[in-house]
């Protein structure tokens, strides 16, 4: 056997290898039930269970060279075909242009009435390539700047038309609008005219609906059409799974359909002028679409684009005499950006602070109560963002001052809002009430979250721990009440689902990691145990009704922590924007005590609880790695996934955590 053949020979597998390929990839124990050819983990995750195959030893350098040669050949062929198509189109157009000019000079017929040719070289990709090369002359000469812009401008409408996805007929559009109209009140204000009442939410005499149908049926290929299409995409997104399949039985999946519309809107916004209010509203609608899809980073990018476009239009300098619609569009731009910057741990682009008076709010002091609450919350967001972005450790006095401002905001809430919603209330009333309270308690939680874990070592931070736990409880209550309200159970917002799940995780950590709870137990009949169970039920309901991936995975993680009836197994997962979670199955023959030291940056590491896991009553051990903010934990997500990524398949090789803790899985027995 030659040296090359020896290198390519199959590498022998380690003696005793029995785990399947999927368990090997996930680094978990592979267990086969008696008489079953599929392991338990593959059954649980509905994956193919295949045996590991020996890997061949190949010459990596030779393989890389062969791959590079193949790619170079493919690229050369592609460039030759594109160049050939460009020159073929130019050569074919020259005789036709000469013929047109000759006939027109003789006066026999108008030049535009002559037939034109159509072939593969007129494909959109060839036209885009030609525009990139700035080639238009028959002899291949590059155009000057003056001519290139004009040539591209004449071809842009045809290019956008050729890329436009298939839009449903008028009857289907009206059906989608009718089925989702009751949810429009929960979306950002979107104007089809310049007057305050000309919003899709008000929709006087179905004027807004007629505007949508007219624009979608006869696309003008401008930002007005893009705005209308994005509103229609919101309607499609809100449709329950069974309703979507009924209206579009022959179409692709809902996610693929929405992705095609969003991709086209991105192309259009990059191709048409954005010097108008419609462009700002397009970015705001993009924000709403992406938080519904569990993509906060993409949503944050949309809010940044909205602020940039609005600033170029001068909306940030409007006075009290400006149109109310213009001021509300600016308000939506910076409020949404500020909210996501706080959640994601990013700096804000707007320097508005709590010193800004309520008089700058659209409609002034007469604004609806929900406007005043969200406006005041957004002002305080800026103070928390500035504290979190401070490179040096801020003093706790900064947090105390922010907490005083936050507590003062409770006076803005009407007294009746703290009572459960009445069955006679509308979806709009229930959504505004519960979502405003949800955001308020989210702010309280994020104000004190960095100090919750420090309270074990320093009693000065006990107020922060109690504030975080109570805010998490109230967030869960608001979420469950909203999901139980008639009609709101299918109101889609995957970022809200994730924030509710986040509150549940914070509550579990705060309940288990307490000086007065050395056993690390959370009983099912306790207040916190009931809240966690109700949260799991609501998340499961969302996962079923709307096929919500975030709600499904959130409920699964919470069940892993509280379901003592599930067979113990080794599980490792990375929760986005939270941390790494590992559940270790105890060894049956173990007769040892496992120490659980907790570590935190700059603090003592010799404090911790000791749990006796002696068999046979041993319970699985939960290990959590996070940071003091419990947000912004590094994670490598696939493009366009974010929160929808498979939490069991995300790698965190380069992640750095500053807090770790271990405990036995909570006992839910009464």
XYZ file of C-alpha atoms in Angstrom, residues 27 47 74 86 93-94 111 131 147 187 196 211 227 243 247 280 299 383 400 426 433 506 566 590 625:
25
model
C -22.196 15.133 23.321
C -34.085 12.929 14.555
C -16.804 27.442 -11.670
C -23.972 41.152 -21.806
C -29.613 45.673 -29.860
C -27.370 47.524 -32.352
C -39.832 53.624 -33.939
C -25.839 47.820 -14.395
C -25.589 58.581 -18.542
C -49.702 47.244 15.807
C -54.449 62.039 12.374
C -56.442 51.982 0.111
C -45.633 50.140 3.307
C -56.539 29.656 8.408
C -56.573 30.459 2.159
C -39.894 55.714 7.941
C -35.799 44.576 14.543
C -30.959 56.327 31.989
C -31.167 53.797 43.447
C -61.986 44.967 23.746
C -53.328 47.517 29.717
C -35.145 34.584 36.641
C -39.376 12.876 33.052
C -22.577 7.407 43.516
C -23.554 29.753 33.376
